[in-house]
PDB file of C-alpha atoms and ligand atoms in Angstrom:
ATOM      1  CA  MET A   1     -37.588  33.857  -7.189  1.00 87.00           C
ATOM      2  CA  GLU A   2     -35.864  36.888  -8.618  1.00 95.00           C
ATOM      3  CA  PRO A   3     -32.068  36.516  -8.968  1.00 96.00           C
ATOM      4  CA  VAL A   4     -30.143  39.529  -7.671  1.00 96.00           C
ATOM      5  CA  ILE A   5     -26.531  38.310  -7.848  1.00 97.00           C
ATOM      6  CA  GLU A   6     -25.413  35.613 -10.284  1.00 98.00           C
ATOM      7  CA  PHE A   7     -21.897  34.230 -10.602  1.00 98.00           C
ATOM      8  CA  GLU A   8     -21.182  31.899 -13.484  1.00 98.00           C
ATOM      9  CA  ASP A   9     -17.865  30.083 -13.600  1.00 98.00           C
ATOM     10  CA  VAL A  10     -16.034  33.055 -12.073  1.00 98.00           C
ATOM     11  CA  VAL A  11     -12.255  32.992 -11.781  1.00 98.00           C
ATOM     12  CA  LYS A  12     -10.113  35.628 -10.065  1.00 98.00           C
ATOM     13  CA  ILE A  13      -6.361  35.459 -10.410  1.00 98.00           C
ATOM     14  CA  TYR A  14      -4.041  38.042  -8.847  1.00 97.00           C
ATOM     15  CA  PRO A  15      -0.885  38.145 -10.983  1.00 95.00           C
ATOM     16  CA  LEU A  16       2.116  38.602  -8.721  1.00 93.00           C
ATOM     17  CA  LYS A  17       5.828  38.594  -9.468  1.00 94.00           C
ATOM     18  CA  SER A  18       6.241  35.645  -7.149  1.00 95.00           C
ATOM     19  CA  GLY A  19       3.571  33.683  -9.042  1.00 95.00           C
ATOM     20  CA  ASP A  20      -0.149  33.955  -9.782  1.00 96.00           C
ATOM     21  CA  VAL A  21      -2.592  33.607  -6.877  1.00 96.00           C
ATOM     22  CA  THR A  22      -5.873  31.950  -7.817  1.00 97.00           C
ATOM     23  CA  ALA A  23      -8.273  33.460  -5.281  1.00 97.00           C
ATOM     24  CA  LEU A  24     -11.496  32.197  -6.903  1.00 98.00           C
ATOM     25  CA  ASN A  25     -11.470  29.027  -8.929  1.00 97.00           C
ATOM     26  CA  HIS A  26     -14.581  28.582 -11.116  1.00 98.00           C
ATOM     27  CA  ILE A  27     -17.298  29.772  -8.730  1.00 97.00           C
ATOM     28  CA  SER A  28     -21.002  29.606  -9.647  1.00 98.00           C
ATOM     29  CA  PHE A  29     -23.970  30.556  -7.451  1.00 97.00           C
ATOM     30  CA  THR A  30     -27.096  32.694  -7.370  1.00 97.00           C
ATOM     31  CA  VAL A  31     -28.453  34.946  -4.615  1.00 97.00           C
ATOM     32  CA  HIS A  32     -32.165  35.721  -4.832  1.00 97.00           C
ATOM     33  CA  ARG A  33     -34.078  38.728  -3.545  1.00 96.00           C
ATOM     34  CA  GLY A  34     -34.668  38.434   0.185  1.00 95.00           C
ATOM     35  CA  GLU A  35     -31.956  35.860   0.786  1.00 96.00           C
ATOM     36  CA  PHE A  36     -29.442  36.208   3.618  1.00 95.00           C
ATOM     37  CA  ILE A  37     -26.285  34.182   3.029  1.00 96.00           C
ATOM     38  CA  SER A  38     -23.032  33.635   4.916  1.00 96.00           C
ATOM     39  CA  ILE A  39     -19.726  32.710   3.358  1.00 95.00           C
ATOM     40  CA  MET A  40     -17.345  30.730   5.539  1.00 95.00           C
ATOM     41  CA  GLY A  41     -13.791  29.627   4.934  1.00 95.00           C
ATOM     42  CA  PRO A  42     -10.286  29.843   6.386  1.00 96.00           C
ATOM     43  CA  SER A  43      -8.127  32.954   6.123  1.00 95.00           C
ATOM     44  CA  GLY A  44      -6.928  33.472   2.558  1.00 95.00           C
ATOM     45  CA  SER A  45      -9.639  31.285   1.019  1.00 96.00           C
ATOM     46  CA  GLY A  46     -11.067  34.156  -1.046  1.00 97.00           C
ATOM     47  CA  LYS A  47     -14.042  35.522   0.964  1.00 96.00           C
ATOM     48  CA  SER A  48     -13.090  39.195   0.645  1.00 95.00           C
ATOM     49  CA  THR A  49     -12.222  38.687  -3.016  1.00 97.00           C
ATOM     50  CA  LEU A  50     -15.674  37.221  -3.592  1.00 97.00           C
ATOM     51  CA  LEU A  51     -17.362  40.158  -1.805  1.00 96.00           C
ATOM     52  CA  THR A  52     -15.253  42.645  -3.761  1.00 96.00           C
ATOM     53  CA  LEU A  53     -16.533  41.133  -7.011  1.00 97.00           C
ATOM     54  CA  MET A  54     -20.117  40.970  -5.682  1.00 96.00           C
ATOM     55  CA  GLY A  55     -19.790  44.670  -4.871  1.00 95.00           C
ATOM     56  CA  CYS A  56     -18.558  45.398  -8.422  1.00 95.00           C
ATOM     57  CA  LEU A  57     -15.369  46.946  -7.059  1.00 93.00           C
ATOM     58  CA  ASP A  58     -13.199  44.699  -9.214  1.00 93.00           C
ATOM     59  CA  LYS A  59     -13.676  42.572 -12.310  1.00 93.00           C
ATOM     60  CA  PRO A  60     -13.186  38.823 -12.647  1.00 96.00           C
ATOM     61  CA  THR A  61     -10.329  37.329 -14.646  1.00 97.00           C
ATOM     62  CA  ALA A  62     -12.865  35.021 -16.326  1.00 97.00           C
ATOM     63  CA  GLY A  63     -16.530  34.144 -16.037  1.00 98.00           C
ATOM     64  CA  THR A  64     -19.723  36.170 -15.861  1.00 98.00           C
ATOM     65  CA  ILE A  65     -21.269  38.250 -13.064  1.00 98.00           C
ATOM     66  CA  ARG A  66     -24.825  39.564 -13.313  1.00 97.00           C
ATOM     67  CA  ILE A  67     -26.536  42.008 -10.946  1.00 96.00           C
ATOM     68  CA  SER A  68     -30.320  42.014 -11.385  1.00 94.00           C
ATOM     69  CA  SER A  69     -29.826  40.093 -14.637  1.00 93.00           C
ATOM     70  CA  ARG A  70     -27.442  42.695 -16.100  1.00 94.00           C
ATOM     71  CA  GLU A  71     -23.940  41.567 -16.946  1.00 96.00           C
ATOM     72  CA  ILE A  72     -21.481  43.899 -15.234  1.00 95.00           C
ATOM     73  CA  GLY A  73     -18.825  43.281 -17.901  1.00 92.00           C
ATOM     74  CA  ASP A  74     -21.109  45.137 -20.364  1.00 92.00           C
ATOM     75  CA  MET A  75     -21.637  48.175 -18.151  1.00 94.00           C
ATOM     76  CA  THR A  76     -19.922  51.505 -18.685  1.00 94.00           C
ATOM     77  CA  ASP A  77     -17.913  53.119 -15.878  1.00 93.00           C
ATOM     78  CA  ALA A  78     -20.783  55.551 -15.265  1.00 95.00           C
ATOM     79  CA  GLU A  79     -23.298  52.703 -14.960  1.00 95.00           C
ATOM     80  CA  LEU A  80     -21.029  50.823 -12.566  1.00 94.00           C
ATOM     81  CA  THR A  81     -20.567  53.952 -10.479  1.00 91.00           C
ATOM     82  CA  SER A  82     -24.300  54.486 -10.045  1.00 91.00           C
ATOM     83  CA  LEU A  83     -24.846  50.766  -9.371  1.00 93.00           C
ATOM     84  CA  ARG A  84     -22.292  50.890  -6.525  1.00 91.00           C
ATOM     85  CA  ARG A  85     -23.443  54.268  -5.238  1.00 87.00           C
ATOM     86  CA  ASP A  86     -27.198  53.683  -5.295  1.00 87.00           C
ATOM     87  CA  ARG A  87     -27.786  49.977  -4.807  1.00 91.00           C
ATOM     88  CA  ILE A  88     -24.915  48.385  -2.911  1.00 92.00           C
ATOM     89  CA  GLY A  89     -23.957  48.905   0.751  1.00 89.00           C
ATOM     90  CA  PHE A  90     -20.512  47.601   1.683  1.00 88.00           C
ATOM     91  CA  ILE A  91     -18.973  47.266   5.129  1.00 88.00           C
ATOM     92  CA  PHE A  92     -15.308  46.539   4.527  1.00 86.00           C
ATOM     93  CA  GLN A  93     -13.074  44.205   6.495  1.00 85.00           C
ATOM     94  CA  TYR A  94     -10.452  46.962   6.773  1.00 84.00           C
ATOM     95  CA  PHE A  95     -13.011  49.782   7.077  1.00 82.00           C
ATOM     96  CA  ASN A  96     -11.700  52.023   4.226  1.00 84.00           C
ATOM     97  CA  LEU A  97     -12.374  55.173   6.195  1.00 87.00           C
ATOM     98  CA  PHE A  98     -11.111  58.539   4.955  1.00 90.00           C
ATOM     99  CA  PRO A  99      -8.159  59.362   7.220  1.00 91.00           C
ATOM    100  CA  LEU A 100      -8.321  63.138   6.720  1.00 93.00           C
ATOM    101  CA  LEU A 101     -12.055  63.519   7.439  1.00 91.00           C
ATOM    102  CA  ASN A 102     -13.454  63.451  10.949  1.00 91.00           C
ATOM    103  CA  ILE A 103     -16.110  60.987  12.041  1.00 90.00           C
ATOM    104  CA  ILE A 104     -19.113  63.167  11.205  1.00 89.00           C
ATOM    105  CA  GLU A 105     -17.692  64.029   7.780  1.00 87.00           C
ATOM    106  CA  ASN A 106     -16.903  60.370   7.036  1.00 88.00           C
ATOM    107  CA  VAL A 107     -20.444  59.288   7.901  1.00 86.00           C
ATOM    108  CA  SER A 108     -21.979  62.084   5.820  1.00 85.00           C
ATOM    109  CA  PHE A 109     -19.757  61.560   2.792  1.00 83.00           C
ATOM    110  CA  PRO A 110     -21.726  58.814   0.960  1.00 76.00           C
ATOM    111  CA  GLN A 111     -24.902  60.888   1.275  1.00 76.00           C
ATOM    112  CA  MET A 112     -23.062  63.965   0.049  1.00 81.00           C
ATOM    113  CA  ILE A 113     -21.835  62.324  -3.140  1.00 79.00           C
ATOM    114  CA  LYS A 114     -25.248  60.791  -3.754  1.00 75.00           C
ATOM    115  CA  THR A 115     -27.329  63.945  -3.387  1.00 79.00           C
ATOM    116  CA  GLY A 116     -24.702  66.626  -4.021  1.00 79.00           C
ATOM    117  CA  ALA A 117     -26.070  68.410  -0.967  1.00 77.00           C
ATOM    118  CA  GLY A 118     -24.234  69.678   2.093  1.00 75.00           C
ATOM    119  CA  VAL A 119     -23.748  67.721   5.281  1.00 72.00           C
ATOM    120  CA  ASP A 120     -26.551  67.414   7.815  1.00 78.00           C
ATOM    121  CA  PRO A 121     -24.640  66.698  11.040  1.00 82.00           C
ATOM    122  CA  GLU A 122     -27.847  65.776  12.876  1.00 86.00           C
ATOM    123  CA  LYS A 123     -28.495  62.868  10.491  1.00 83.00           C
ATOM    124  CA  ALA A 124     -24.944  61.598  10.965  1.00 85.00           C
ATOM    125  CA  LYS A 125     -25.221  61.912  14.745  1.00 88.00           C
ATOM    126  CA  LYS A 126     -28.388  59.836  14.735  1.00 88.00           C
ATOM    127  CA  VAL A 127     -26.661  56.831  13.124  1.00 85.00           C
ATOM    128  CA  LEU A 128     -23.566  57.271  15.257  1.00 88.00           C
ATOM    129  CA  ARG A 129     -25.679  57.155  18.394  1.00 89.00           C
ATOM    130  CA  ALA A 130     -27.297  53.957  17.094  1.00 87.00           C
ATOM    131  CA  VAL A 131     -23.889  52.208  17.079  1.00 86.00           C
ATOM    132  CA  LYS A 132     -23.159  53.654  20.542  1.00 87.00           C
ATOM    133  CA  LEU A 133     -20.219  55.841  19.575  1.00 87.00           C
ATOM    134  CA  ASP A 134     -19.548  58.444  22.208  1.00 88.00           C
ATOM    135  CA  GLU A 135     -20.286  62.034  21.169  1.00 90.00           C
ATOM    136  CA  ARG A 136     -16.836  63.241  22.188  1.00 92.00           C
ATOM    137  CA  LEU A 137     -15.329  61.056  19.413  1.00 91.00           C
ATOM    138  CA  TYR A 138     -17.267  62.716  16.593  1.00 91.00           C
ATOM    139  CA  THR A 139     -14.562  65.267  15.831  1.00 91.00           C
ATOM    140  CA  HIS A 140     -11.794  62.649  15.875  1.00 93.00           C
ATOM    141  CA  THR A 141     -10.254  61.237  12.724  1.00 93.00           C
ATOM    142  CA  PRO A 142     -10.406  57.450  12.154  1.00 91.00           C
ATOM    143  CA  LEU A 143      -6.817  56.823  13.267  1.00 91.00           C
ATOM    144  CA  GLU A 144      -7.647  58.322  16.654  1.00 93.00           C
ATOM    145  CA  LEU A 145     -10.107  55.483  17.336  1.00 91.00           C
ATOM    146  CA  SER A 146      -9.655  51.946  18.618  1.00 91.00           C
ATOM    147  CA  GLY A 147     -10.221  48.943  16.311  1.00 89.00           C
ATOM    148  CA  GLY A 148     -13.683  48.253  17.716  1.00 90.00           C
ATOM    149  CA  GLN A 149     -14.661  51.922  17.532  1.00 90.00           C
ATOM    150  CA  GLN A 150     -13.507  52.067  13.915  1.00 90.00           C
ATOM    151  CA  GLN A 151     -15.595  49.020  13.132  1.00 89.00           C
ATOM    152  CA  ARG A 152     -18.777  50.477  14.675  1.00 89.00           C
ATOM    153  CA  PHE A 153     -18.100  53.696  12.874  1.00 87.00           C
ATOM    154  CA  ALA A 154     -17.645  51.803   9.559  1.00 87.00           C
ATOM    155  CA  ILE A 155     -21.064  50.201  10.133  1.00 87.00           C
ATOM    156  CA  ALA A 156     -22.588  53.639  10.798  1.00 85.00           C
ATOM    157  CA  ARG A 157     -20.937  55.056   7.709  1.00 83.00           C
ATOM    158  CA  SER A 158     -22.205  52.343   5.375  1.00 81.00           C
ATOM    159  CA  PRO A 159     -25.369  53.502   3.611  1.00 70.00           C
ATOM    160  CA  ILE A 160     -27.494  50.459   4.267  1.00 67.00           C
ATOM    161  CA  LYS A 161     -31.018  51.734   4.762  1.00 68.00           C
ATOM    162  CA  ASP A 162     -32.040  52.138   1.150  1.00 76.00           C
ATOM    163  CA  ARG A 163     -29.791  49.540  -0.503  1.00 86.00           C
ATOM    164  CA  ASP A 164     -30.825  46.389  -2.383  1.00 92.00           C
ATOM    165  CA  ILE A 165     -27.601  44.544  -1.633  1.00 94.00           C
ATOM    166  CA  LEU A 166     -25.676  44.589   1.642  1.00 93.00           C
ATOM    167  CA  LEU A 167     -22.192  43.103   1.721  1.00 94.00           C
ATOM    168  CA  CYS A 168     -20.630  42.742   5.150  1.00 93.00           C
ATOM    169  CA  ASP A 169     -17.047  41.519   5.409  1.00 92.00           C
ATOM    170  CA  GLU A 170     -16.356  40.157   8.924  1.00 91.00           C
ATOM    171  CA  THR A 171     -18.410  43.020  10.291  1.00 87.00           C
ATOM    172  CA  THR A 172     -18.296  41.939  13.915  1.00 85.00           C
ATOM    173  CA  GLY A 173     -14.732  40.593  14.101  1.00 83.00           C
ATOM    174  CA  GLN A 174     -13.511  43.460  16.317  1.00 82.00           C
ATOM    175  CA  LEU A 175     -16.606  43.951  18.470  1.00 83.00           C
ATOM    176  CA  ASP A 176     -17.245  42.937  22.090  1.00 82.00           C
TER     177      ASP A 176
HETATM  178  N1  ATP B   1      -4.875  42.611  -4.068  1.00 72.24           N
HETATM  179  C1  ATP B   1      -4.314  41.410  -4.011  1.00 72.24           C
HETATM  180  N2  ATP B   1      -3.208  41.129  -4.698  1.00 72.24           N
HETATM  181  C2  ATP B   1      -2.651  39.892  -4.666  1.00 72.24           C
HETATM  182  N3  ATP B   1      -3.156  38.852  -3.978  1.00 72.24           N
HETATM  183  C3  ATP B   1      -4.260  39.076  -3.271  1.00 72.24           C
HETATM  184  C4  ATP B   1      -4.908  40.345  -3.232  1.00 72.24           C
HETATM  185  N4  ATP B   1      -6.016  40.256  -2.450  1.00 72.24           N
HETATM  186  C5  ATP B   1      -6.035  38.988  -2.010  1.00 72.24           C
HETATM  187  N5  ATP B   1      -5.000  38.277  -2.499  1.00 72.24           N
HETATM  188  C6  ATP B   1      -4.725  36.842  -2.264  1.00 72.24           C
HETATM  189  O1  ATP B   1      -5.907  36.132  -2.613  1.00 72.24           O
HETATM  190  C7  ATP B   1      -6.198  35.129  -1.667  1.00 72.24           C
HETATM  191  C8  ATP B   1      -7.583  35.347  -1.073  1.00 72.24           C
HETATM  192  O2  ATP B   1      -7.574  36.537  -0.286  1.00 72.24           O
HETATM  193  P1  ATP B   1      -8.879  37.100   0.431  1.00 72.24           P
HETATM  194  O3  ATP B   1      -8.522  38.422   1.013  1.00 72.24           O
HETATM  195  O4  ATP B   1      -9.994  37.070  -0.534  1.00 72.24           O
HETATM  196  O5  ATP B   1      -9.112  36.002   1.570  1.00 72.24           O
HETATM  197  P2  ATP B   1     -10.127  35.962   2.811  1.00 72.24           P
HETATM  198  O6  ATP B   1     -10.848  34.662   2.732  1.00 72.24           O
HETATM  199  O7  ATP B   1     -10.952  37.200   2.826  1.00 72.24           O
HETATM  200  O8  ATP B   1      -9.137  35.943   4.063  1.00 72.24           O
HETATM  201  P3  ATP B   1      -9.321  36.555   5.570  1.00 72.24           P
HETATM  202  O9  ATP B   1     -10.233  35.612   6.314  1.00 72.24           O
HETATM  203  O10 ATP B   1      -7.940  36.528   6.120  1.00 72.24           O
HETATM  204  O11 ATP B   1      -9.885  37.931   5.445  1.00 72.24           O
HETATM  205  C9  ATP B   1      -5.092  35.178  -0.635  1.00 72.24           C
HETATM  206  O12 ATP B   1      -4.155  34.143  -0.957  1.00 72.24           O
HETATM  207  C10 ATP B   1      -4.455  36.538  -0.810  1.00 72.24           C
HETATM  208  O13 ATP B   1      -3.106  36.516  -0.545  1.00 72.24           O
HETATM  209 MG1   MG B   2     -11.175  38.777   4.153  1.00 72.24          MG
END
């Protein structure tokens, strides 16, 4: 089986004035192509930290992370950018929506930076309808939505169709 994500003895420490927080303490595992895995643990146990490292949004304090057998510590910023942009879909626990863009613009944004092309509102509307977001909300900004609406919108915004790796952080926590 082809390994897609490999963690080897990974440590993540957040240095804080009040004392270091060890969020990940020597973690090793492998995820293979086609596998669907869940990570469970109490609040503060390091799940989001783990996903952040799997998504190459942050680097470990120690240890090795490989994506498709390439060590991310050896990659340039440009290589990491295209890895995140082209291969990884991330639905964040706290949504990370752009507060100044409306719903349609937020949903179109990942596609815009990938292709450099303008926004096709019809494409965005199609995914928004799939998560059952009412059309009258499309011109709202994220802060004008409820928690559950923001979550559905974050799912719609995540470019997941053509990605090799999907990372979903408590994606249904605010849904009915
Ligand atoms: N940016 C940060 N700076 C400092 N400490 C952090 C940071 N992010 C997380 N932590 C700490 O690291 C630990 C793990 O946090 P993390 O967010 O990964 O937990 P979690 O399992 O996702 O929790 P929850 O279920 O509440 O979302 C916590 O003790 C937290 O306080
Ligand atoms: Mg979390």
